[in-house]
Coordinates of C-alpha atoms in Angstrom, one line a residue:
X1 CA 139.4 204.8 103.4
X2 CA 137.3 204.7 100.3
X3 CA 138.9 207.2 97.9
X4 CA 136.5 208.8 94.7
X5 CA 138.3 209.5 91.5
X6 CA 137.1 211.9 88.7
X7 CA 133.3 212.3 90.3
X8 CA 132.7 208.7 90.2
X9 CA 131.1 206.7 93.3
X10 CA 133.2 203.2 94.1
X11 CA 130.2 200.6 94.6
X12 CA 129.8 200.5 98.4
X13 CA 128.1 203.4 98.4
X14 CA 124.7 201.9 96.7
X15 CA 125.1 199.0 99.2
X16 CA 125.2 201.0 101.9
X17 CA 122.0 202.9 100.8
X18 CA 120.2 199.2 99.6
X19 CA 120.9 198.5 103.3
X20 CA 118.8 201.4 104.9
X21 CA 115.4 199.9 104.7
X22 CA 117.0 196.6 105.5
X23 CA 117.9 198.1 108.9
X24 CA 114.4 200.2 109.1
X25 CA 112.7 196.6 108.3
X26 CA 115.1 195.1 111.4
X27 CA 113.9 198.4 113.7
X28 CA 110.5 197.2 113.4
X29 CA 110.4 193.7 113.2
X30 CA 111.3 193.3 117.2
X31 CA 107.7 195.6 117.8
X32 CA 105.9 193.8 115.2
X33 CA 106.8 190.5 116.2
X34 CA 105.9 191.4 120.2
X35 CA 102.6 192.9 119.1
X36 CA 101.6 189.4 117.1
X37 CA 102.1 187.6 120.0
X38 CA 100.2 189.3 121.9
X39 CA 97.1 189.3 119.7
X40 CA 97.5 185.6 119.2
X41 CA 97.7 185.5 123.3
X42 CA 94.5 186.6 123.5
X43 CA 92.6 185.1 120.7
X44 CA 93.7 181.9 121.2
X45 CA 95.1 181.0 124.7
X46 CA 92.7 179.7 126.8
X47 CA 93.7 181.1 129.8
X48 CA 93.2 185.1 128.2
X49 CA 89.0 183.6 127.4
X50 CA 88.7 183.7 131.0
X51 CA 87.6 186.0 133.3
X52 CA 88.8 184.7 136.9
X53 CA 91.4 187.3 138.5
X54 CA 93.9 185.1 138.3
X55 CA 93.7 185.1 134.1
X56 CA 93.2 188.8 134.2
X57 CA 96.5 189.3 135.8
X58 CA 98.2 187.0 133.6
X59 CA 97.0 189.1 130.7
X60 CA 97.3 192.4 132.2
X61 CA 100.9 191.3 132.7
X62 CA 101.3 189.7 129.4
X63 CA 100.1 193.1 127.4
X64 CA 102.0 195.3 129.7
X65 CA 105.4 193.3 128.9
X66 CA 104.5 193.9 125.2
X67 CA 103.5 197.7 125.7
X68 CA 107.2 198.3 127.5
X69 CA 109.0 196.4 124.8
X70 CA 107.5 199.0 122.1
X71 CA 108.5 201.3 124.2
X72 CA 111.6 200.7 125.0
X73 CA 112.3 199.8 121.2
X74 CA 111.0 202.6 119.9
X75 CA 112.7 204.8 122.8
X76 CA 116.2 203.5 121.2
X77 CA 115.1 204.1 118.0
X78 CA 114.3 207.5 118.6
X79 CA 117.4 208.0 120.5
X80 CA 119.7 206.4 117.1
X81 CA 118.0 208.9 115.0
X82 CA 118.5 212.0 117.6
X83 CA 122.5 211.0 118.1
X84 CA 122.7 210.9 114.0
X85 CA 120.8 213.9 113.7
X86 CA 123.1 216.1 116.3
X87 CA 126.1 214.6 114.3
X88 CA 125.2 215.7 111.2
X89 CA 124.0 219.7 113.3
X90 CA 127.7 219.4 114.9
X91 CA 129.3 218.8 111.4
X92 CA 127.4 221.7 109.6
X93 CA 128.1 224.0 112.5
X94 CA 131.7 223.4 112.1
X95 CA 131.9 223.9 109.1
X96 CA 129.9 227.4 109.3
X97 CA 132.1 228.3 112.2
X98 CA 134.9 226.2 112.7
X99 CA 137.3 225.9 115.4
X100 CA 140.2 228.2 115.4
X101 CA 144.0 226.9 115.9
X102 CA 145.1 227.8 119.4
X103 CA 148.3 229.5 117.5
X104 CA 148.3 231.7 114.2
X105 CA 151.3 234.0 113.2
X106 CA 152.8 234.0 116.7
X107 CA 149.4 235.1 118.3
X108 CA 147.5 232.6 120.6
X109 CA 143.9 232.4 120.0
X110 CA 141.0 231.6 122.0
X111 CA 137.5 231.9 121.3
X112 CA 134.1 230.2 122.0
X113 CA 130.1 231.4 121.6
X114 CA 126.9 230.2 123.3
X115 CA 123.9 230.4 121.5
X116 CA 120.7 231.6 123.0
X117 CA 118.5 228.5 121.5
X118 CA 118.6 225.7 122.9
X119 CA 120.5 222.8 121.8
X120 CA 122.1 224.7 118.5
X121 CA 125.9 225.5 118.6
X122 CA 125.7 228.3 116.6
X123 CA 123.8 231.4 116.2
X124 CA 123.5 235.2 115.6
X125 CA 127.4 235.6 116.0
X126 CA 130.3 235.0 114.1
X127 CA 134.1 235.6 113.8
X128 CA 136.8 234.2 112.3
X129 CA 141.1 234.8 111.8
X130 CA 143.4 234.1 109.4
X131 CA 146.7 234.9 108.5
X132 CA 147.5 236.2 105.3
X133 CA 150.1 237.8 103.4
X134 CA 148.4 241.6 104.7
X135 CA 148.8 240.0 108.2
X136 CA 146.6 238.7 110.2
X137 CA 143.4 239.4 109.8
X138 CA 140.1 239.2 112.2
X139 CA 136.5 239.5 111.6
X140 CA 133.7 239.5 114.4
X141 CA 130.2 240.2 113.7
X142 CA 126.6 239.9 115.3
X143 CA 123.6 239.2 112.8
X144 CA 119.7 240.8 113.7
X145 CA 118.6 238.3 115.7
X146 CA 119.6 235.4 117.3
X147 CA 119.8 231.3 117.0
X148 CA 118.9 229.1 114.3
X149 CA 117.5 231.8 112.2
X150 CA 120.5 233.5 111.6
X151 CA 122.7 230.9 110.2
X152 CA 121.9 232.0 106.9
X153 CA 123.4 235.3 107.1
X154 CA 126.2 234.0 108.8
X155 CA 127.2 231.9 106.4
X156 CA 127.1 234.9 103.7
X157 CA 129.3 237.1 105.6
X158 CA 132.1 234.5 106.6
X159 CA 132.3 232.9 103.4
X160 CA 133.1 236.5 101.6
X161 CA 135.4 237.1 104.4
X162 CA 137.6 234.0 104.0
X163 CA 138.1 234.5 100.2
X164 CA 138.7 238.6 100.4
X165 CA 140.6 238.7 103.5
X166 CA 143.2 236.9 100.9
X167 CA 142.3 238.7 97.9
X168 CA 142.0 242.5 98.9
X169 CA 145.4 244.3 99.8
X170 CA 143.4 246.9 102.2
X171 CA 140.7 246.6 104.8
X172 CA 138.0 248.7 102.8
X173 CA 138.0 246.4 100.0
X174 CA 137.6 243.4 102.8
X175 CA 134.4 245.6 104.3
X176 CA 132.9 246.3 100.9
X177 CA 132.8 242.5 99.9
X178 CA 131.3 242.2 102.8
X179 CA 128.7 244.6 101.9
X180 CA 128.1 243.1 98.8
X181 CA 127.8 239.7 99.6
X182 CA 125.0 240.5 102.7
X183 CA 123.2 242.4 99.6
X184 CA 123.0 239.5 97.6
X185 CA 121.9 237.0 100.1
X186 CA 119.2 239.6 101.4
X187 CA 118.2 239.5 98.1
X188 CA 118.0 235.8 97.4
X189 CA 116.2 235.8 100.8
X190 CA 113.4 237.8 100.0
X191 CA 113.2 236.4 96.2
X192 CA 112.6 232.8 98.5
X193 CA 110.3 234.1 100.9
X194 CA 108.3 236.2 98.5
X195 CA 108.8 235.1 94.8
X196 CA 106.0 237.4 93.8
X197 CA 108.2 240.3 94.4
X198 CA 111.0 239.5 92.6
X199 CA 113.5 241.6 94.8
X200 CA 114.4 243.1 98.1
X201 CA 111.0 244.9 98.7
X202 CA 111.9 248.5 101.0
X203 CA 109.0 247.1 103.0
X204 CA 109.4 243.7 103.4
X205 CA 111.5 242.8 107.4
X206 CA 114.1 241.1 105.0
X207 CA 115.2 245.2 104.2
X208 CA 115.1 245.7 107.9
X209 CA 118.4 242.8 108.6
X210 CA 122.0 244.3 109.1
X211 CA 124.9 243.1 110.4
X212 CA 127.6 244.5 113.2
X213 CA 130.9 243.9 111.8
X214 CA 134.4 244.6 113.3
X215 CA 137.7 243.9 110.8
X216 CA 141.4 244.4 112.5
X217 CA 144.2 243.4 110.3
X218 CA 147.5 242.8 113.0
X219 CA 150.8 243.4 111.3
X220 CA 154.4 241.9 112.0
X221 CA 155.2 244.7 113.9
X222 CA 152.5 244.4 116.1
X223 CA 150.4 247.6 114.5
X224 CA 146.7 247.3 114.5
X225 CA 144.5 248.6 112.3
X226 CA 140.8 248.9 112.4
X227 CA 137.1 249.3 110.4
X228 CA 134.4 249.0 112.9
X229 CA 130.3 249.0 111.4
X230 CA 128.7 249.6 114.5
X231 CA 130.0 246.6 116.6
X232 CA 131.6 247.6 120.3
X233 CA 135.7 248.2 120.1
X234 CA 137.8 245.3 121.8
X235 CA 139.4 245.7 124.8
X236 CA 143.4 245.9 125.3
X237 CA 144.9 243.5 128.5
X238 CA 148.0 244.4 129.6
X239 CA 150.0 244.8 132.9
X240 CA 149.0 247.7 133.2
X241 CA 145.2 247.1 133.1
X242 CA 142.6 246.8 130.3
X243 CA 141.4 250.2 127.9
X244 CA 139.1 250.0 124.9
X245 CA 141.4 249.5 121.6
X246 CA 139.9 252.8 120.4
X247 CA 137.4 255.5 120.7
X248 CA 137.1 256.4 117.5
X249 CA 133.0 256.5 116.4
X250 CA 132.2 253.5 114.2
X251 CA 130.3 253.5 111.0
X252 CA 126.3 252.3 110.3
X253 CA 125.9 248.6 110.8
X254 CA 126.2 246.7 107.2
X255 CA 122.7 246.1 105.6
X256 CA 120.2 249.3 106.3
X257 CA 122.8 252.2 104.8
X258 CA 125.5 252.1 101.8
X259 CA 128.9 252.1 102.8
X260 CA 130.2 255.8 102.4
X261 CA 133.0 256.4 99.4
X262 CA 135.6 256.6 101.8
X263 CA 136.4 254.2 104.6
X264 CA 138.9 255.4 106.6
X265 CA 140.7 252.8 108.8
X266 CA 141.6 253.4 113.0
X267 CA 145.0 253.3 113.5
X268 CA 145.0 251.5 116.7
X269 CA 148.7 251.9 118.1
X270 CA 150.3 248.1 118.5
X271 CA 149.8 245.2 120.4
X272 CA 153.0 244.5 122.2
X273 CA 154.4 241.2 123.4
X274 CA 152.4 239.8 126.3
X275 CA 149.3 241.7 125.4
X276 CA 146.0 240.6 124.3
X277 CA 143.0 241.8 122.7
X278 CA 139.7 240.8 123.9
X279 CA 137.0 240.8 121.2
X280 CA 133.0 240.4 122.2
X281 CA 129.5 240.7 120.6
X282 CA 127.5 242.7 122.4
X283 CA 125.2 239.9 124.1
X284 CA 127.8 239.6 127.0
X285 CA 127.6 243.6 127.9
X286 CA 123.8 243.4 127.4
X287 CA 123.3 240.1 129.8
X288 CA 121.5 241.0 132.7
X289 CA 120.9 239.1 136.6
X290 CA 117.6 238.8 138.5
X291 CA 117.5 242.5 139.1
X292 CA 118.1 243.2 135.9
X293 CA 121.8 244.5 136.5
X294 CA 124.0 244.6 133.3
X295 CA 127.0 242.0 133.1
X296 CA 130.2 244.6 134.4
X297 CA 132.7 243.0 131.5
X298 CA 134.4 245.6 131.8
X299 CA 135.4 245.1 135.8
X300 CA 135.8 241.5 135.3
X301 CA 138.2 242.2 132.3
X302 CA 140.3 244.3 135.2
X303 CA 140.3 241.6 137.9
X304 CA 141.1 238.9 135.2
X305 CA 144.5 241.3 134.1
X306 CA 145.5 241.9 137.7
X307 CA 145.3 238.1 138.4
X308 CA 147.0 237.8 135.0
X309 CA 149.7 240.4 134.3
X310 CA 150.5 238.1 130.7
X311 CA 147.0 237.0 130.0
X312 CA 146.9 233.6 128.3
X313 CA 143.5 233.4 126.0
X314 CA 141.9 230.2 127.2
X315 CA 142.3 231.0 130.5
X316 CA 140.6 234.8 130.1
X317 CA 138.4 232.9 128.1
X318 CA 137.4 230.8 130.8
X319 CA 137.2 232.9 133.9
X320 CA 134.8 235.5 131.7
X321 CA 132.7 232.8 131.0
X322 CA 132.4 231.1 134.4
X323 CA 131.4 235.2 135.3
X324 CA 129.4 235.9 132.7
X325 CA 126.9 232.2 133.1
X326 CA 126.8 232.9 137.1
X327 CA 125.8 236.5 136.1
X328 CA 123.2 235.6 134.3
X329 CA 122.2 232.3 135.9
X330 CA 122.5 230.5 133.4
X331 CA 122.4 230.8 129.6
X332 CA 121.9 234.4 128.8
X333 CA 119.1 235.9 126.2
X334 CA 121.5 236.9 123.6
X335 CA 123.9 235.0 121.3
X336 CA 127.1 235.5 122.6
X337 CA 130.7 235.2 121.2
X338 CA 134.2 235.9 122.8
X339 CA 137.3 235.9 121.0
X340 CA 140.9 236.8 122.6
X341 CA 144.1 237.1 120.9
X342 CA 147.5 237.4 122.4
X343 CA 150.6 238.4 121.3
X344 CA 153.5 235.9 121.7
X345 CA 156.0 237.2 119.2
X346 CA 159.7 237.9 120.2
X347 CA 160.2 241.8 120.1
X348 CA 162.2 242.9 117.4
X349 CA 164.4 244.8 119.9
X350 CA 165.5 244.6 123.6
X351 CA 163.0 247.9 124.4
X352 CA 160.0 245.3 124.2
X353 CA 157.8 247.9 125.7
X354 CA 158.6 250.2 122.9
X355 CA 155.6 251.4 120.9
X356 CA 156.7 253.4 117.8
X357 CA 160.2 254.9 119.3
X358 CA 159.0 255.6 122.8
X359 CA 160.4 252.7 125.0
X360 CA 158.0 252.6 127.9
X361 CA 154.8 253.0 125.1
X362 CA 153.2 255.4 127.3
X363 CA 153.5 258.0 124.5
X364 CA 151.2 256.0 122.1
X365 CA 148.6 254.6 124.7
X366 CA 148.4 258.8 125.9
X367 CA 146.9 259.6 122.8
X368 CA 143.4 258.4 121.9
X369 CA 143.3 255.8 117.9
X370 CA 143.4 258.0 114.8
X371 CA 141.8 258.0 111.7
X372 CA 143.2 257.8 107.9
X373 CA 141.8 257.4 105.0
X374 CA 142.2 254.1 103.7
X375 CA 145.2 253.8 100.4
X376 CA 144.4 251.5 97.7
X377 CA 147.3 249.7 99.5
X378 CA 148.6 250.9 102.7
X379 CA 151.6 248.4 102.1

């Protein structure tokens, strides 16, 4: 492993790049070579200056050897260069949206996405956990638009979530970098695609971009707390069925409208021990069959807990997926991400089904998520 020290390259590196039109030279001496024989075949062998059928199929079969060769060669050479190429997509799209561990702070973790165009890994969706010393905290979004065109946002939103989902002691001050960070990069958009404006023209379809975005932040204890923009609630699996998380109104999707001056968060009750929480972007709801029939998530989400009475993520993950692809025969219109999270803490107490004193939890789940307005720090 070569190893750099103080921003300075160790020598191999030049060698390597003084080798690249070494190997380019190598890649096109085979086809080069093959074609000079060829025309020095049938300048100068006797056999091509005649015009018997025998000499004709000689040559015919002669130029036809050389004409697959090239083809073949440059095949393989197209084929080196489209392997490098996906390597070098995969890695990016990693990075953007990388994996998540199958276990964070005693919750198990599933999640995967399915991009609408063809052959990228990532697209219009994102979403992203990580535990911090506020708990653990979630983010799922879905960008205007879909594929390879709305990396860019992606990028802006995640990257501003991973540094304040550490830095900002409440969920508002998470959502408001956020804002500010799909601002700027509209901005610097628009500044690229039209320098002669020198901003974020109202008219111009850059002003026209927003963003769905969904922020819980899971506690120890279980309590779940929530700041939705316009993206659908998750779902709750548990033995006794599935329910939405909360059916409290969200705000404005980020982007069009300013965030109001108070963000209250949902209080969302707790996710007990051998519950999970299914997350989605709205592309699976919204993915329709030959007749134009909506994907039922919701009905598949009930026969996936009755098989399952303690859901396990990937396997959820899985059976929605093999639903929602036979669905829609095949890949569906719309980006689509799924995330589930399961709780696989230890209760604090032998009542594990207690939820906030009441020890079957049917007090809490009776009455519908509250709203509060959000503290400087709720902690």
């Amino acid at each position: 492993m070569i190893r750099i020290k103080a921003g300075v390259p160790r020598r191999p590196r030049p060698r390597t790049r003084a080798r690249r039109p070494l190997r380019r030279a190598l890649a096109l001496g085979l086809p080069t070579v093959w074609g000079a024989m060829a025309i020095t075949y049938k300048l100068t062998c006797p056999l091509a200056q005649q015009n018997s059928l025998g000499a004709r199929i000689v040559t015919s079969a002669v130029f036809f050897a050389v004409g697959t060769g090239l083809i073949v060669q440059v095949r393989r050479s197209l084929l080196r260069e489209l392997r490098q190429i996906r390597r070098i997509a995969g890695a990016a799209q990693n990075a953007l949206l990388r994996p998540l561990p199958p276990r964070l702070d005693g919750l198990n973790i599933a999640a995967a996405q399915l991009s609408a165009e063809r052959g990228a890994v990532v697209g219009g969706d994102l979403y992203e956990v990580i535990a911090t010393e506020h708990g653990v905290r979630v983010v799922m979004g879905d960008v205007r638009g879909h594929g390879i065109a709305a990396i860019g946002t992606v990028a802006a939103v995640l990257g501003s979530f991973r540094e304040a989902a550490h830095d900002e002691p409440d969920l508002a001050g998470v959502l408001r970098r956020l804002d500010r960070a799909l601002a700027r990069h509209l901005r610097e958009r628009a500044r690229a695609e039209h320098p002669a404006s020198g901003g974020l023209d109202p008219d111009s379809p850059v002003a026209e971009e927003f963003v769905t975005v969904l922020l819980l932040e899971i506690g120890r204890d279980g309590e779940v707390r929530g700041l939705n923009c316009g993206h659908p609630w998750p779902y709750r699996l548990s033995g006794t069925g599935v329910e939405p998380l909360a059916r409290a109104d969200p705000l404005p999707p980020l982007g069009p409208f300013p965030l109001p001056a108070a963000l209250p968060f949902v209080c969302c009750g707790q996710l007990l021990p051998g519950e999970a929480l299914f997350m989605y972007t709205d592309g699976a709801e919204d993915a329709r069959d030959r007749r134009g029939r909506f994907f039922p998530l919701r009905d598949v989400l009930a026969e996936v807990a009755a098989q399952q009475p303690l859901p396990v993520p990937q396997s959820v993950l899985g059976l929605v997926f093999t639903e929602l692809l036979r669905h829609a025969g095949g890949t569906p219109a719309d980006d689509v991400a799924l995330l589930v999270l399961s709780n696989d803490r230890k209760p604090a107490h032998p009542y594990s089904g207690a939820r906030g004193g009441d020890i079957s939890g049917s007090a809490a789940r009776a009455h519908p998520a509250t709203t509060h307005p959000q503290p400087t720090n709720h902690r």
